[in-house]
GROMACS .gro file of C-alpha atoms in nm:
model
  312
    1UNK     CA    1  -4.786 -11.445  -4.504
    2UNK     CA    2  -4.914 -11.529  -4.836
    3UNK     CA    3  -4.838 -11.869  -5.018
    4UNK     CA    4  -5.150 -12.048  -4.899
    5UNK     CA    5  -5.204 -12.227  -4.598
    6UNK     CA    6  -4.833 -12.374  -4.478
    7UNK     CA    7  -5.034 -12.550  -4.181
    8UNK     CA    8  -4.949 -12.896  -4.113
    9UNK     CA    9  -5.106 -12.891  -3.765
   10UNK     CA   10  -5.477 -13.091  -3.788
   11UNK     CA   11  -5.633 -12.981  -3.502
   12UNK     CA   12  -5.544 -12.733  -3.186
   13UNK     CA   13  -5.564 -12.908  -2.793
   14UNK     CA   14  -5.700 -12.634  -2.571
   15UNK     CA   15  -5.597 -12.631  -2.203
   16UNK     CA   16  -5.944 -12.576  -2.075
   17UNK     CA   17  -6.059 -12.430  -1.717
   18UNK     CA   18  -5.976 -12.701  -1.483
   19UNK     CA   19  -5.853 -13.058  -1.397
   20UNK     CA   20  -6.000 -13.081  -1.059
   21UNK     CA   21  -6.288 -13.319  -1.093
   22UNK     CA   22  -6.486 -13.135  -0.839
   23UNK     CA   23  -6.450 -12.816  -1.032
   24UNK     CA   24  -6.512 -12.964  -1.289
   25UNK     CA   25  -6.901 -13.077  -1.171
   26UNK     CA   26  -6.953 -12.729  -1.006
   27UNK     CA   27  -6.842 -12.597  -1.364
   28UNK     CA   28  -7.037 -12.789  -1.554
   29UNK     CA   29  -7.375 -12.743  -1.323
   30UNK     CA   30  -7.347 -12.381  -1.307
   31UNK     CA   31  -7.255 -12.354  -1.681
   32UNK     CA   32  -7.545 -12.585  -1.804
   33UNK     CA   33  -7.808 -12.359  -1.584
   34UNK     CA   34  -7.671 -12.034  -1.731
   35UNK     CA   35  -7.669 -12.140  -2.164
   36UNK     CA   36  -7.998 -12.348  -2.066
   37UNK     CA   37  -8.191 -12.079  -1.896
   38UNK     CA   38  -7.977 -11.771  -2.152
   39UNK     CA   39  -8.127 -11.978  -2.436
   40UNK     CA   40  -8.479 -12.000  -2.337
   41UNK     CA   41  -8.461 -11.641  -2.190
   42UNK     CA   42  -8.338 -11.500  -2.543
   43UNK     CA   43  -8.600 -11.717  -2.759
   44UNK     CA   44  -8.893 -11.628  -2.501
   45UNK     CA   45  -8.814 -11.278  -2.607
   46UNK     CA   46  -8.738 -11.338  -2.928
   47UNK     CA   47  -9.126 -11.536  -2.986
   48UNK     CA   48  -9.291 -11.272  -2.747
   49UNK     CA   49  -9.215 -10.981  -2.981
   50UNK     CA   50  -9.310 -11.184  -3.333
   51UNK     CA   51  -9.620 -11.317  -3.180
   52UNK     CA   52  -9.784 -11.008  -2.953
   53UNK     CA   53  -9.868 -10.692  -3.182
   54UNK     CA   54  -9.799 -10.433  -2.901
   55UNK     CA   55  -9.418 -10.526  -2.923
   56UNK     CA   56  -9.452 -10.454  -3.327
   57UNK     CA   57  -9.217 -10.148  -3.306
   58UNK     CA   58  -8.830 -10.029  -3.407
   59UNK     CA   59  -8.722 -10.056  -3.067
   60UNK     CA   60  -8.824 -10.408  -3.005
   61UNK     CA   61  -8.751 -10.533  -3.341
   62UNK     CA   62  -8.432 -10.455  -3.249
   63UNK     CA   63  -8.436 -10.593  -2.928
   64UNK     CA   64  -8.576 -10.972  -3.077
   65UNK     CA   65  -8.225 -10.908  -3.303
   66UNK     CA   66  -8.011 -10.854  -2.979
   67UNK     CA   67  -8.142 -11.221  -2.864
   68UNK     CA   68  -8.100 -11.389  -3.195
   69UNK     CA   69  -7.772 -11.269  -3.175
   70UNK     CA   70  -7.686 -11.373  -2.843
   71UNK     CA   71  -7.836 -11.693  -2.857
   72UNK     CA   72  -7.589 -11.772  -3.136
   73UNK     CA   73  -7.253 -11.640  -2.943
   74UNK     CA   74  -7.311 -11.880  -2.687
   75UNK     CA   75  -7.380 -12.129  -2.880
   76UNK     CA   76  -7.069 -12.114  -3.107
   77UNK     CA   77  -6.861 -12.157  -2.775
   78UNK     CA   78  -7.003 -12.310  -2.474
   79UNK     CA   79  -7.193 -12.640  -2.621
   80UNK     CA   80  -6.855 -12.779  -2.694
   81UNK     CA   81  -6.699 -12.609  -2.335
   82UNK     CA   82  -6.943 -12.774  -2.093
   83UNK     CA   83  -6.892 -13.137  -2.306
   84UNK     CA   84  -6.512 -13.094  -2.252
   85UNK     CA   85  -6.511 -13.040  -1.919
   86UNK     CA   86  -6.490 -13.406  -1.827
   87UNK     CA   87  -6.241 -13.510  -2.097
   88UNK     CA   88  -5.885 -13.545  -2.068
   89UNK     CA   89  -5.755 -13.409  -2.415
   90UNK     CA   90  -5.975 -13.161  -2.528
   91UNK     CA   91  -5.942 -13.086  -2.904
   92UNK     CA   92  -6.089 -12.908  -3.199
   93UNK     CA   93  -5.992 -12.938  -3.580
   94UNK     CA   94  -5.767 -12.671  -3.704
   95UNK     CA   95  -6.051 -12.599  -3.988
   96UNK     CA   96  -6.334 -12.621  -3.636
   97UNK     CA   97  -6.066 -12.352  -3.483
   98UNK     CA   98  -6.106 -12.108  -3.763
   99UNK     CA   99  -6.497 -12.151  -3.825
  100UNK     CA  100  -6.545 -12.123  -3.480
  101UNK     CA  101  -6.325 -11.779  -3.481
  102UNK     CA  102  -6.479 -11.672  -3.794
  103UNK     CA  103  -6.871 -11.672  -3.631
  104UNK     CA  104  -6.758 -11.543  -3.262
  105UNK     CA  105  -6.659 -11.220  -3.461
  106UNK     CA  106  -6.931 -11.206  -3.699
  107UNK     CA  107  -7.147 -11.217  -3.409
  108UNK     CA  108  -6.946 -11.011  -3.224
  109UNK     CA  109  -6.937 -10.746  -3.459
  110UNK     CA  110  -7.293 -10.768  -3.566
  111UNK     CA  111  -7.419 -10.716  -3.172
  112UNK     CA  112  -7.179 -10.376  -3.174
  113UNK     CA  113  -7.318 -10.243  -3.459
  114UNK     CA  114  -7.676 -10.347  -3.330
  115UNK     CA  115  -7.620 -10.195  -3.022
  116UNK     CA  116  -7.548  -9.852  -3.226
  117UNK     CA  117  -7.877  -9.901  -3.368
  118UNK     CA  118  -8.030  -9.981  -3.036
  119UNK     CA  119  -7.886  -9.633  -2.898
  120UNK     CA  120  -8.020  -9.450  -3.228
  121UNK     CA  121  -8.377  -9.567  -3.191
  122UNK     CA  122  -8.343  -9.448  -2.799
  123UNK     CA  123  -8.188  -9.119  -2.947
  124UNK     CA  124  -8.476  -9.040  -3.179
  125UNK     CA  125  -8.742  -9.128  -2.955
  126UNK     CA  126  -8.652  -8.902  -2.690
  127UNK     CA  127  -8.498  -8.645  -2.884
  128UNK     CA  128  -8.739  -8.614  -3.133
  129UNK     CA  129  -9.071  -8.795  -3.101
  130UNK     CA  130  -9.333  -8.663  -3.275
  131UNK     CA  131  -9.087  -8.799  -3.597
  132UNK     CA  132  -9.015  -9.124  -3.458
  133UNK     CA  133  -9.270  -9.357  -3.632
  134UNK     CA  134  -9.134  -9.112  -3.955
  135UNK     CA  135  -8.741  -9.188  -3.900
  136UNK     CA  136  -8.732  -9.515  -3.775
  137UNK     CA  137  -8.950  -9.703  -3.981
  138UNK     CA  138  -8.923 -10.036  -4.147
  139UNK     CA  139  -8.705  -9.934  -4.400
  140UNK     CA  140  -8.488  -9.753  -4.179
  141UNK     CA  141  -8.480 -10.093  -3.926
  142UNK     CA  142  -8.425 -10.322  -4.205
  143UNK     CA  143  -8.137 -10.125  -4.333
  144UNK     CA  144  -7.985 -10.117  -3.943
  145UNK     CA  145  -8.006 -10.490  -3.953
  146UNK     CA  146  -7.797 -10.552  -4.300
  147UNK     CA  147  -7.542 -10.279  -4.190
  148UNK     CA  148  -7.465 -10.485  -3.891
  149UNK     CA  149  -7.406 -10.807  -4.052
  150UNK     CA  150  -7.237 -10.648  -4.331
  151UNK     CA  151  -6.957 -10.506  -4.105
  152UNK     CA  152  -7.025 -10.796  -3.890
  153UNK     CA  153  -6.914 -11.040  -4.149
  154UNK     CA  154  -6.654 -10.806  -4.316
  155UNK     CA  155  -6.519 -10.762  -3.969
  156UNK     CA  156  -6.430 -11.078  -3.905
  157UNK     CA  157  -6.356 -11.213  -4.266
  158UNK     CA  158  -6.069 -10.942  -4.290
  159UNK     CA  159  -5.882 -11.091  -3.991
  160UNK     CA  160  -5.937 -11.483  -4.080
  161UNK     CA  161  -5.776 -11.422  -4.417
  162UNK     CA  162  -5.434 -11.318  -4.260
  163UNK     CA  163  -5.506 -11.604  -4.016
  164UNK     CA  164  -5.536 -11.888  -4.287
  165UNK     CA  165  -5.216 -11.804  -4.460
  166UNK     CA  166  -5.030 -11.849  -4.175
  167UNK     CA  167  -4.766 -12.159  -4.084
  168UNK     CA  168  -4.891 -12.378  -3.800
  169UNK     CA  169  -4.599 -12.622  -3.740
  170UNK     CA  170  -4.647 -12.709  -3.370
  171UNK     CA  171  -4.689 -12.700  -3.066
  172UNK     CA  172  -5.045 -12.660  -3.122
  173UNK     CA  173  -5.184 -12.625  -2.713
  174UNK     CA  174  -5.424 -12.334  -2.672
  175UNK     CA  175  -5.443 -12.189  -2.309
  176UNK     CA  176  -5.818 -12.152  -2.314
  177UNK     CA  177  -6.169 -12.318  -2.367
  178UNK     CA  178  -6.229 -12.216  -2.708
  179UNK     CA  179  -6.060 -12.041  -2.983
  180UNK     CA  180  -5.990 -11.689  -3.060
  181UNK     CA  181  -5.739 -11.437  -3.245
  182UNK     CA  182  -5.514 -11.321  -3.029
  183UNK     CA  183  -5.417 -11.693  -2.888
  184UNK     CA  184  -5.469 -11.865  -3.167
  185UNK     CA  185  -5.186 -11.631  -3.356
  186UNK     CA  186  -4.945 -11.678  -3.114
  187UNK     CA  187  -4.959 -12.082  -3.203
  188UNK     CA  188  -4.780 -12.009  -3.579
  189UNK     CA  189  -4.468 -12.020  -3.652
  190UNK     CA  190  -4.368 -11.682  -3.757
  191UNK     CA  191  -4.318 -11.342  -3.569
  192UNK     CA  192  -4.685 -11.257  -3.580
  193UNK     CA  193  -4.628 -10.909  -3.432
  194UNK     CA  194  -4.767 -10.691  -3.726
  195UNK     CA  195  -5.073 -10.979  -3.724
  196UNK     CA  196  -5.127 -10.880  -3.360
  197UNK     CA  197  -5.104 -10.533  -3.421
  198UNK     CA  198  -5.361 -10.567  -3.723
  199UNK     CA  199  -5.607 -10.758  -3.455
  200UNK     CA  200  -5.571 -10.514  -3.186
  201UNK     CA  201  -5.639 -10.227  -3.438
  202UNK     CA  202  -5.966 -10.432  -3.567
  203UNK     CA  203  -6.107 -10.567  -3.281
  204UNK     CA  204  -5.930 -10.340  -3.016
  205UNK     CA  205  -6.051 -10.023  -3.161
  206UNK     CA  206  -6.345 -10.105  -3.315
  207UNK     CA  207  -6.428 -10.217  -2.960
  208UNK     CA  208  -6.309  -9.900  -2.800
  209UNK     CA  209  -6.476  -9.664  -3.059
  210UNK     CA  210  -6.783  -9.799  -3.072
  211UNK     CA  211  -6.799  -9.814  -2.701
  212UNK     CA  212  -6.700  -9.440  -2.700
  213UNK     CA  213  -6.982  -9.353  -2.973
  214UNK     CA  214  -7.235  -9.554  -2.746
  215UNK     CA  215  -7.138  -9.315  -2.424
  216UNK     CA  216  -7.165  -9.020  -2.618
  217UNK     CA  217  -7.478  -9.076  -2.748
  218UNK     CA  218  -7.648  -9.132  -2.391
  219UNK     CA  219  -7.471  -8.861  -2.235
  220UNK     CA  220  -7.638  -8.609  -2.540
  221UNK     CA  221  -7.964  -8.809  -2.459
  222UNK     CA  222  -7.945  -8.770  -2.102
  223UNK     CA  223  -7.864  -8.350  -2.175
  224UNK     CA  224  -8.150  -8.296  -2.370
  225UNK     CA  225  -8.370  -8.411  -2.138
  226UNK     CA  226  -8.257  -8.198  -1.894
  227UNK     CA  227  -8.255  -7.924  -2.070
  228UNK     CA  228  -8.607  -7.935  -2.177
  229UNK     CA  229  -8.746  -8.103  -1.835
  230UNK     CA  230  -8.572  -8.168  -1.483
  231UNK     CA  231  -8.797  -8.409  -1.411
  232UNK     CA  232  -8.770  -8.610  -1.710
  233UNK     CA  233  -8.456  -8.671  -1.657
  234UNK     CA  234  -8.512  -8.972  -1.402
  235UNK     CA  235  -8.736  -9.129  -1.664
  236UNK     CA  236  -8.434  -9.126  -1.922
  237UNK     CA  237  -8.237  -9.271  -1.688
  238UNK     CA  238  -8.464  -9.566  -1.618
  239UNK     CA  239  -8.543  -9.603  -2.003
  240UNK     CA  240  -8.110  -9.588  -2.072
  241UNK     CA  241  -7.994  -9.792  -1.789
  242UNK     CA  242  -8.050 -10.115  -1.946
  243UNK     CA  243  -7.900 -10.024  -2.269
  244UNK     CA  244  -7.605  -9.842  -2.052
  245UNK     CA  245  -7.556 -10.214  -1.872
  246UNK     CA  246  -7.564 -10.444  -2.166
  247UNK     CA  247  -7.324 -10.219  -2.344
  248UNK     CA  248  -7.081 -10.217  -1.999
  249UNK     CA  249  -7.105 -10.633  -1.979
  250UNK     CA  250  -7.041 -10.685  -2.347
  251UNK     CA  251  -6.772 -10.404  -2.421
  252UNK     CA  252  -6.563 -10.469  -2.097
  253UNK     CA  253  -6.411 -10.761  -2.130
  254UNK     CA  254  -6.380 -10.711  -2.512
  255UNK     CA  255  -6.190 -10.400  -2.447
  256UNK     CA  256  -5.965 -10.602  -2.194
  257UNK     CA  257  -5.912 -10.876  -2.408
  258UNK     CA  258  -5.808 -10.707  -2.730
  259UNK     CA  259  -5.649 -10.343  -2.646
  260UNK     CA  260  -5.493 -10.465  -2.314
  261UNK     CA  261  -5.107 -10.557  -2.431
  262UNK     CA  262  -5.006 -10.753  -2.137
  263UNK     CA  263  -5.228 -11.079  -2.153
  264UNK     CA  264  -5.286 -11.254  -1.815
  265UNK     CA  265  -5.458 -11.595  -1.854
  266UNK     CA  266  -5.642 -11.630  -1.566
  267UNK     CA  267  -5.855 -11.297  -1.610
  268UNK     CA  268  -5.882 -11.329  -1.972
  269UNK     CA  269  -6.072 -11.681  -1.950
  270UNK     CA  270  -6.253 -11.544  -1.686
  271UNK     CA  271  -6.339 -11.252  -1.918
  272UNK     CA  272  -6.424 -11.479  -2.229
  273UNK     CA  273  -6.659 -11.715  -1.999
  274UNK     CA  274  -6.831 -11.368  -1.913
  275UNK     CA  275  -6.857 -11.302  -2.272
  276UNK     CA  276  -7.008 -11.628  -2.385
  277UNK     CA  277  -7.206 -11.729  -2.101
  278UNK     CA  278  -7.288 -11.479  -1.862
  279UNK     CA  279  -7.384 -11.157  -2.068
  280UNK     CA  280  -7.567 -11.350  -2.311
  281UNK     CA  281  -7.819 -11.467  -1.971
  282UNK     CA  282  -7.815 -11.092  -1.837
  283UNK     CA  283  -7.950 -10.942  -2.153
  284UNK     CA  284  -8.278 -11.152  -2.179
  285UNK     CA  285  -8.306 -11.080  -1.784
  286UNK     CA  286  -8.220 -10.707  -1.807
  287UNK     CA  287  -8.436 -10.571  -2.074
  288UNK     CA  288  -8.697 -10.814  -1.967
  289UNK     CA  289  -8.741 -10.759  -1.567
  290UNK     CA  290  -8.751 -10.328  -1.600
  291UNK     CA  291  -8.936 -10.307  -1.921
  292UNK     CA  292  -9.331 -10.349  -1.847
  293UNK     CA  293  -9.458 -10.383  -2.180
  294UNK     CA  294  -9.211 -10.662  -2.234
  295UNK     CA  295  -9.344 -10.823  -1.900
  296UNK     CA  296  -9.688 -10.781  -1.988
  297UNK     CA  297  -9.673 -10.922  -2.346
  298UNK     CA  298  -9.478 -11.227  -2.167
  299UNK     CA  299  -9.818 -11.236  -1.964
  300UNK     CA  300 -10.002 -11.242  -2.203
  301UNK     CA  301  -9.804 -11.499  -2.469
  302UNK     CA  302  -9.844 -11.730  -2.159
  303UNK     CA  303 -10.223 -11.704  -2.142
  304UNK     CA  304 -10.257 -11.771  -2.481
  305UNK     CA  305 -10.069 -12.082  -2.467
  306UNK     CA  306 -10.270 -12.179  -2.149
  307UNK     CA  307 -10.589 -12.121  -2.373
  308UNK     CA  308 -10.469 -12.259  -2.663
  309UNK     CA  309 -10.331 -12.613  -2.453
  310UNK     CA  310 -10.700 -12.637  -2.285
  311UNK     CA  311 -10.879 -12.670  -2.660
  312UNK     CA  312 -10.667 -12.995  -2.638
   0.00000   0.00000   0.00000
């Protein structure tokens, strides 16, 4: 694999979803609604928690993180998706392949990592809150944040410098909407099968264990509160359930799509349209729609723009 970069292929044609032009309107209607309204959901939350002082804590400092993040993995994707829906050859530069590989797994394995972080704060606060303000302070958040886009970005960089190195001599047709690893390998002209072994260890089991380590954690959560109060345990439960959600939707079809060994195309861009557009609308909507400090510091945001649009 080394040698440099024996590509002679200029940019990659992806298949897409459809060629039915009615499917193709549906698609691009329903898709438009979802990154329009995921977009404006994430940065409502994202403003409501810098502007409104009762939201000026670890756990929604973290949250405001979670929608930064997810405003930017559907971005990376779905832009250029909804625009080629209505075009008949639908391509991307080889170099627009790799950068757009490169951020779906920095972001990617930023929100895993963020999602530890998320459980933590949840972990400490039920499990031991008279130190909470004590363990999770600013330092402690700050030093969350640059942990997760450290492995984030090392994450992903250690896969797209085996990917570069490799010989791309045609055909270059991608079965999907945008690109990713384990399609994208399988377009070079080599036996790739260590590569795809190296991709399903990364992402696969990175995927898988930090899934597992997010379980665990709310299952000890969950026993500690019944242990010290039967009736606090429905409380937990309300207070987890969101976080247990977002980390089902985001982990499920990542699991699927990178420990599975028998790809099937169908489900997998099924699975990466999930990924890209659907989760990153849910999250804004889940923590948003249960949590009533959230909903009342939305309340309030919108009052003070009211006021603030009368003076003019």
């Amino acid at each position: 694999m080394g040698g440099g970069n024996h590509s002679v292929v200029s940019e990659i044609v992806l298949v897409g979803l459809t060629s039915s032009l009615e499917m193709q309107l549906i698609l691009f209607l329903v898709f438009s609604v979802f990154y329009v309204t995921g977009i404006l959901g994430n940065l409502l939350i994202l403003l409501t928690v810098i502007s409104d002082s009762h939201l000026h804590s670890p756990m929604y400092f973290l949250l405001a993180n979670l929608s930064f993040i997810d405003m930017w993995v559907s971005s990376n994707a779905v832009p250029k998706m909804i625009s080629d829906l209505f075009k008949e050859r639908k391509v991307i530069s080889f170099q627009g392949c790799v950068a757009q590989m490169f951020f779906i797994h920095v972001m990617g394995g930023t929100e895993m990592i963020l999602l530890i972080a998320m459980a933590l704060d949840r972990c400490v606060a039920i499990c031991r809150p008279l130190h909470y303000r004590i363990i999770m302070n600013f330092r402690t958040c700050i030093s969350l944040l640059i942990a997760a886009w450290t492995i984030g970005f090392i994450h992903s960089l250690i896969q797209l410098l085996f990917v570069v190195n490799l010989p791309f001599c045609g055909p270059s047709k991608l079965d999907s909407f945008y690109c990713d690893l384990p399609r994208f390998i399988r377009l070079a002209c080599t036996d790739t099968y260590r590569l795809d072994l190296m991709v399903t260890a990364n992402s696969g089991f990175i995927s898988l264990g930090t899934f597992f380590i997010l379980i665990v954690s709310y299952i000890f959560i969950l026993v500690i509160v019944w242990q010290r109060s039967s009736s606090g345990l429905s409380k937990a439960l309300s207070t987890l359930s969101a976080h247990i959600t977002v980390v089902i939707l985001f982990f499920g079809p990542c699991i699927f799509v990178y420990s599975w060994p028998f790809p099937t195309v169908p489900v997998d861009k099924f699975l990466a349209i999930f990924d890209v557009i659907i989760t990153p609308f849910l999250n804004p909507a889940i923590y948003t729609f249960r949590n009533k400090d959230m909903k009342a510091a939305m309340r309030r945001t919108f009052s003070q723009m009211l006021s603030f649009r009368k003076l003019f």
